[in-house]
Coordinates of C-alpha atoms and ligand atoms in Angstrom, one line a residue:
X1 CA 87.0 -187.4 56.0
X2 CA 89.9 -188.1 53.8
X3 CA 91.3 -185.3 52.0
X4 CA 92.9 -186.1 48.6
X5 CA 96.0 -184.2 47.3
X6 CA 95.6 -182.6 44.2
X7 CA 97.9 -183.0 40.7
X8 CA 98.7 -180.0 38.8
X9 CA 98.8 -180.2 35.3
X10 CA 98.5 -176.9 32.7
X11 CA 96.5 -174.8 35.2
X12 CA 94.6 -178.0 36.2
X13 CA 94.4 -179.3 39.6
X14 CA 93.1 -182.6 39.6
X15 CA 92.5 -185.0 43.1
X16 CA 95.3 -187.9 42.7
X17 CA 92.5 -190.3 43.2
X18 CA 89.5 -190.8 41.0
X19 CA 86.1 -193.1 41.4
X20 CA 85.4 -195.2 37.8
X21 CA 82.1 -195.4 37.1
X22 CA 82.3 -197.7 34.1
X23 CA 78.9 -199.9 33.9
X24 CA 79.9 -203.7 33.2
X25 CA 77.0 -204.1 30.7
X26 CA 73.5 -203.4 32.3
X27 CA 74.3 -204.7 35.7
X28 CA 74.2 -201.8 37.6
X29 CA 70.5 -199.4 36.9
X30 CA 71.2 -195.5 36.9
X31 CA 69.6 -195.3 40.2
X32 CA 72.0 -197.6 41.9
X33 CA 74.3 -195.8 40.2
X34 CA 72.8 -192.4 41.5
X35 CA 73.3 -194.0 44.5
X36 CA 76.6 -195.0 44.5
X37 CA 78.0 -192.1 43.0
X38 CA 76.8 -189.9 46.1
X39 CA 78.1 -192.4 48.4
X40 CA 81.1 -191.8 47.0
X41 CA 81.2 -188.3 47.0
X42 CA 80.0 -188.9 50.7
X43 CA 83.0 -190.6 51.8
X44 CA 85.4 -187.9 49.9
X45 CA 85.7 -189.2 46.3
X46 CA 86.1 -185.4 44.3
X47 CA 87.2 -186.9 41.0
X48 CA 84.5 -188.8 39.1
X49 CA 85.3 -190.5 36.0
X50 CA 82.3 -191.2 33.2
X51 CA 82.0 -191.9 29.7
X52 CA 79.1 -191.1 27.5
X53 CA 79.4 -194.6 26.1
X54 CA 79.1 -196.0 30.1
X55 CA 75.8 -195.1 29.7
X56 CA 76.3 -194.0 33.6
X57 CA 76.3 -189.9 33.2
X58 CA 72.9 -189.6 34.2
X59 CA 73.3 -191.7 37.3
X60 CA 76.5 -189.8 37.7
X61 CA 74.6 -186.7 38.1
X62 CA 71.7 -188.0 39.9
X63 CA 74.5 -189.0 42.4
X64 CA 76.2 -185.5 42.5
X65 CA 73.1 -183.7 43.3
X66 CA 72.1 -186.3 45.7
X67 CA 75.5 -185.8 47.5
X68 CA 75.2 -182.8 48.7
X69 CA 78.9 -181.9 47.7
X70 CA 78.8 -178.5 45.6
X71 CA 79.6 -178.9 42.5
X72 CA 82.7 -176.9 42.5
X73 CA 84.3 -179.3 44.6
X74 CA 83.8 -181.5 42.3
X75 CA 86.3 -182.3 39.3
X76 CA 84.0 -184.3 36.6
X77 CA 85.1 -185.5 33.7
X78 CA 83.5 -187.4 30.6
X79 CA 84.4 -188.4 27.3
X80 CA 83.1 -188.5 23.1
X81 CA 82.8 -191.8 22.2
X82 CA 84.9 -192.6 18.8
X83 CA 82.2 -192.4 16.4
X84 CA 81.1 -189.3 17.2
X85 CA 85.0 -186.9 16.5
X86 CA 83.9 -185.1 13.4
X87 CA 83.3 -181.7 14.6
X88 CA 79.2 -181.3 14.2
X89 CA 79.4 -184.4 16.2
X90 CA 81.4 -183.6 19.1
X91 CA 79.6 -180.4 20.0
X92 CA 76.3 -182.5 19.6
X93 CA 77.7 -185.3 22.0
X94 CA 78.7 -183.0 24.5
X95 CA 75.6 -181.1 24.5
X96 CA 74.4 -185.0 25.2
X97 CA 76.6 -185.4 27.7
X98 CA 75.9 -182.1 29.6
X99 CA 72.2 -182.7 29.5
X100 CA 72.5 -186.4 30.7
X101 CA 75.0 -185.0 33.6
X102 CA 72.9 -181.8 34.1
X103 CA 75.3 -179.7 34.7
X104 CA 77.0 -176.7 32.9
X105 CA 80.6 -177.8 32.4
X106 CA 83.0 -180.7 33.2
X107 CA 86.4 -180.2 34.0
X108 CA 87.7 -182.4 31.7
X109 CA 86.5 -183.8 28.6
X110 CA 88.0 -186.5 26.7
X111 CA 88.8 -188.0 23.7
X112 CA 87.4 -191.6 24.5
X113 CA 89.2 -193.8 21.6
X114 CA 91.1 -192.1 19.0
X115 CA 90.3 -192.9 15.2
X116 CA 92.3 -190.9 12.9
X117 CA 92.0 -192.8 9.9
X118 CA 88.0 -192.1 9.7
X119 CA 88.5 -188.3 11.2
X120 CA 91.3 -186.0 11.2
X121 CA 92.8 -185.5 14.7
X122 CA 92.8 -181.7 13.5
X123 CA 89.0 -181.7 13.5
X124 CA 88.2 -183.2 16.3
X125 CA 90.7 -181.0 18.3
X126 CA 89.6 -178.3 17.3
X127 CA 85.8 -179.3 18.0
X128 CA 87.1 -180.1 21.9
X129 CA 88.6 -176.7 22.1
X130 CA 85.5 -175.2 20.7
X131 CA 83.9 -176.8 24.0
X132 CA 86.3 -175.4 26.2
X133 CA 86.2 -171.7 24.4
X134 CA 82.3 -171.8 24.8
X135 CA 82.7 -172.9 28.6
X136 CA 81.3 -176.3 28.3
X137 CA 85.1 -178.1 29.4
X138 CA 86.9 -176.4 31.7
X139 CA 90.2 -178.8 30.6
X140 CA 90.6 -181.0 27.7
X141 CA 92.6 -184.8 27.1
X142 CA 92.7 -188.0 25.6
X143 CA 92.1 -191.5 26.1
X144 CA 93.6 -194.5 24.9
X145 CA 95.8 -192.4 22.8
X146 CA 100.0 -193.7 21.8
X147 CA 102.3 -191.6 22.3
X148 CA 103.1 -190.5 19.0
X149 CA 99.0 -189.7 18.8
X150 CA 99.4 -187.7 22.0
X151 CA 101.9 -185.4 20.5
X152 CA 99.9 -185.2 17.6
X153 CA 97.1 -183.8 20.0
X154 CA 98.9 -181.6 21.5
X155 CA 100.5 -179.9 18.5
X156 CA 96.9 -179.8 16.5
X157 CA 95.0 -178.7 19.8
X158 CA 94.6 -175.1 20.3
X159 CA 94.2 -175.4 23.7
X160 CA 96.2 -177.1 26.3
X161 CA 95.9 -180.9 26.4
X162 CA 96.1 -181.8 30.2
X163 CA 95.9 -185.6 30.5
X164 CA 95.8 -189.0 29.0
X165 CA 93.8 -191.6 30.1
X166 CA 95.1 -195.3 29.8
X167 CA 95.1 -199.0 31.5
X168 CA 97.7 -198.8 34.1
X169 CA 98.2 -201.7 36.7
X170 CA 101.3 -203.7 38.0
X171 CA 100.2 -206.4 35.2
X172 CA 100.8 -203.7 32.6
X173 CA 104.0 -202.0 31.9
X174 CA 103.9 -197.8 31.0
X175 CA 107.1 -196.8 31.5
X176 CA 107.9 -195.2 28.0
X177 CA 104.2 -193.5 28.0
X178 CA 104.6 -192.7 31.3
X179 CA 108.0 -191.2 30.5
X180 CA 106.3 -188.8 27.7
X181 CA 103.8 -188.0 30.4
X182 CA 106.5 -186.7 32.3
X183 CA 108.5 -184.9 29.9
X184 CA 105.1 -183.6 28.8
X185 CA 103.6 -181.8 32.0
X186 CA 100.7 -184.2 32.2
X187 CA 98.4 -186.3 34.4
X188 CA 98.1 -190.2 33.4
X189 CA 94.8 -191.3 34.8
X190 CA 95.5 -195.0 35.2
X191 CA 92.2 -197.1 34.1
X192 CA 91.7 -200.6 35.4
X193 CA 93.8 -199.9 38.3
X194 CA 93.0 -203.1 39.8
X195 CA 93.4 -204.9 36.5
X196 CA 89.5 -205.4 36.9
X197 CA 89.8 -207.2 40.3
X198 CA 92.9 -209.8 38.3
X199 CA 95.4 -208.0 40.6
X200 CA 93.3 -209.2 43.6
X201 CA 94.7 -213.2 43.8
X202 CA 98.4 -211.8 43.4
X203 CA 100.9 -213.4 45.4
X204 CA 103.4 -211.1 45.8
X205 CA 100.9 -208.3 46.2
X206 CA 99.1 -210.1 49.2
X207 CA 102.3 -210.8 51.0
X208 CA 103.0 -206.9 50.9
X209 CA 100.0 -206.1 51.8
X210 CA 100.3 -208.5 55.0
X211 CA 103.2 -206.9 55.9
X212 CA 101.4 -203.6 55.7
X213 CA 98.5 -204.5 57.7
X214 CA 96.4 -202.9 54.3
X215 CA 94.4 -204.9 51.9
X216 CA 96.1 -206.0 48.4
X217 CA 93.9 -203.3 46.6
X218 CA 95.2 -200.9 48.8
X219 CA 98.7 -201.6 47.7
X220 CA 98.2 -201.6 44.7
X221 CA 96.3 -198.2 44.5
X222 CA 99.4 -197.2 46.4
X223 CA 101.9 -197.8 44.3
X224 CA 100.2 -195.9 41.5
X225 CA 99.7 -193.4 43.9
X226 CA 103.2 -192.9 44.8
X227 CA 104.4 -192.6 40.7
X228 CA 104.7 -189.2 39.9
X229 CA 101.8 -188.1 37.4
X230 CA 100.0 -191.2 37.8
X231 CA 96.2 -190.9 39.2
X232 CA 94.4 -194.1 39.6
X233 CA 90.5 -194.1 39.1
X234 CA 89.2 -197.7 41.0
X235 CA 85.6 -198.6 39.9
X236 CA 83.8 -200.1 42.9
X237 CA 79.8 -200.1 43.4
X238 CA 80.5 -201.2 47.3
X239 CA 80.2 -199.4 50.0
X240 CA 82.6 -200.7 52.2
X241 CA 85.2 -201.7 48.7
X242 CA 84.6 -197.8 47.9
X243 CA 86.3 -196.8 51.6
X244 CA 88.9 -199.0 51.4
X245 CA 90.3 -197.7 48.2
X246 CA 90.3 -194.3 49.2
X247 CA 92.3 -195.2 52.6
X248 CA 95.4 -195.4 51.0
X249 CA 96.9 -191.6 52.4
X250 CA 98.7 -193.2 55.6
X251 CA 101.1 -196.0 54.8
X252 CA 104.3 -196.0 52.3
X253 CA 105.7 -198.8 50.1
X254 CA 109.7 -198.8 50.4
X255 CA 111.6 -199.0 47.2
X256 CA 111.9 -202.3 47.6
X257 CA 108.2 -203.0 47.2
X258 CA 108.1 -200.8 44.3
X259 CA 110.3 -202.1 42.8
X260 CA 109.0 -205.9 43.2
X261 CA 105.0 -204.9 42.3
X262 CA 106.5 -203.0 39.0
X263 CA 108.5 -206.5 38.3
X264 CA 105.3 -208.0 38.1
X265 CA 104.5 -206.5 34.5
X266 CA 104.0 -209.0 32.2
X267 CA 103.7 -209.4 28.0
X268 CA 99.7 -210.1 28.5
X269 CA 98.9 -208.0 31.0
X270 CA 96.6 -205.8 29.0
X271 CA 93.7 -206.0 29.1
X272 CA 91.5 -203.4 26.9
X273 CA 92.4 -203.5 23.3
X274 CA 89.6 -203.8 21.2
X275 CA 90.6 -204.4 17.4
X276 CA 90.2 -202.0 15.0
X277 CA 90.0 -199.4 17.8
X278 CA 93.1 -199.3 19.7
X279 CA 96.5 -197.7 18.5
X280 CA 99.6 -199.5 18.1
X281 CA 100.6 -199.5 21.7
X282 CA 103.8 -198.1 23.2
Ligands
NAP1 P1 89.1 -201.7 38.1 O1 88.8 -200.4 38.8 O2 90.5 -202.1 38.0 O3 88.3 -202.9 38.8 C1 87.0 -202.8 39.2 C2 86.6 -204.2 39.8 O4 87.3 -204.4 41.0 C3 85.2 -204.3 40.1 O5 84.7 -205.6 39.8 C4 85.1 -204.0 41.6 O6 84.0 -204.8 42.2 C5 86.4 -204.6 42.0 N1 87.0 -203.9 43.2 C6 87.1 -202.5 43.4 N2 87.7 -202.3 44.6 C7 87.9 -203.4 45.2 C8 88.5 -203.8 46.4 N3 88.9 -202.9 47.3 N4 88.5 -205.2 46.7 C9 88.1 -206.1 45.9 N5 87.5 -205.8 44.7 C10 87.4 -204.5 44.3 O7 88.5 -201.7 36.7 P2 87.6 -200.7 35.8 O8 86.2 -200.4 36.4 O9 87.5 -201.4 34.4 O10 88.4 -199.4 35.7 C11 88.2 -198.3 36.5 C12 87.5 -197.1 35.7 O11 88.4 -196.7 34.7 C13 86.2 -197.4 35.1 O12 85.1 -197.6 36.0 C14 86.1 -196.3 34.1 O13 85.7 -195.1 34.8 C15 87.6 -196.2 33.6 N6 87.9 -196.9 32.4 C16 88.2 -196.2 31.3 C17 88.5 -196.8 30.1 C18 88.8 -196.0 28.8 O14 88.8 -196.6 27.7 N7 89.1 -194.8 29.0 C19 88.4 -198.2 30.0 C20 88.1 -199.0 31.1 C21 87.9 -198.3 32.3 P3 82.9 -204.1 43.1 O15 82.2 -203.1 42.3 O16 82.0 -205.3 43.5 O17 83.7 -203.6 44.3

């Protein structure tokens, strides 16, 4: 079974590959998800990436008891939806979230959008470290979040902020949030890894990956995984799809192919933005 290195991050150690479990909308049932989620876990998937809003925690946790795989091998993380940060909120929604997941704690729980024009980022800060105080999160982060909001976190947090969660693919260039990352001790968990399967039909990609003998997802999850403080989190509800991505621990892109996947970042290449919700990207 694959073993997956681990990041560290503010007394966090988090596996430098994650499984997505975002639901494209009601598709997927939360027993196949149950399903899928142990199979997962099965394989050697320990980082498992859900959302309250995914509507997938409970199959998340139906998945996780299913596997077998103790829960402290496990690092599970969720996130409070953005119209639930005022502080009576928060500690309701992660109540919620615990219940759905049936578990005790998560190891990290997340800020899922920011809004700080409707709730101060003070309050809802505070209301995540209240989580963590009373045991419910063992770590705390953001999603979604600029970088001038992420240092806002940070400095209003009592507690340490460990990670920010964003769309990161070769379509999509990072490199002055990934910088702050950097300077800032922390993970980036890269969302959409695969651009949603858009990276798939890329030319310069598949000729890599020829000359790799690997698949083009493979290289792609590859070259995130070879950028310091980057941690992918692939989504797929295949068995076989869900193998491949993890078998990425015994080849190595050169420089040069680096180089020529990271050139492939273009003005459009984002694809989550929904108006009125995201920040003024970086
Ligand atoms: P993604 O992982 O880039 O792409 C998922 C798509 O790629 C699925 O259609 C999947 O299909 C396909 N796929 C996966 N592996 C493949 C392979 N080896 N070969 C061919 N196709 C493959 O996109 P995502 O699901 O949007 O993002 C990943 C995770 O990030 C989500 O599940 C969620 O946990 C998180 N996320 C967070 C946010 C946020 O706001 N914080 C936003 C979006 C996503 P199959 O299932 O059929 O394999």
């Amino acid at each position: 079974m694959t073993t997956i290195p681990v990041f560290h991050a503010h007394g966090a150690a988090i596996p430098k590959l994650g499984f997505g479990t975002g639901r494209i909308g009601d598709k997927t049932s939360i027993d196949a998800y149950g399903e899928i989620v142990a199979h997962a876990l099965k394989l050697g998937y320990r980082h498992i990436d859900t959302a309250w809003k995914y509507k997938t925690e409970k199959g998340v946790g139906e998945g996780i008891r299913a596997s077998g795989v103790p829960r402290a091998e496990i690092f599970l993380t969720t996130k409070v939806s953005h119209e639930y940060l005022r502080a009576d909120d928060v500690a309701r929604m992660v109540d919620e979230s615990l219940n759905n997941l049936k578990v005790e704690y998560v190891d990290l729980l997340m800020v899922h959008w920011p809004s700080p024009d409707k709730v101060p980022l003070a309050e809802t800060m505070n209301a995540l470290a209240e989580a963590k105080r009373e045991g419910k999160a063992r770590h705390l982060g953001v999603a979604n979040f600029n970088i001038a909001l992420l240092e806002d976190a940070i400095r209003l947090c009592p507690e340490p902020i460990i990670n920010v969660q964003v769309e990161y693919h070769p379509y999509l260039d990072q490199t002055r949030l990934l910088a702050a990352v950097r300077r800032l001790g922390l993970a980036m968990t890269a969302y959409c890894p695969l651009g949603r399967g858009r990276l798939l039909s890329d030319p310069v990609v598949a000729d890599i990956a020829r000359t790799k003998g690997k698949t083009v997802a493979q290289v792609v999850l590859r070259w995130h995984l070879q950028q310091p403080n980057v941690i992918p989190i692939p989504r797929s509800t295949n068995p076989g799809r869900q193998a491949e991505n993890l078998n990425i621990f015994d080849f190595t892109l050169s420089d040069d192919e680096m180089k020529r996947i990271h050139a492939l970042a273009r003005a459009d290449g984002r694809i989550a933005s929904p108006p009125g919700r995201a920040p003024d990207w970086d």
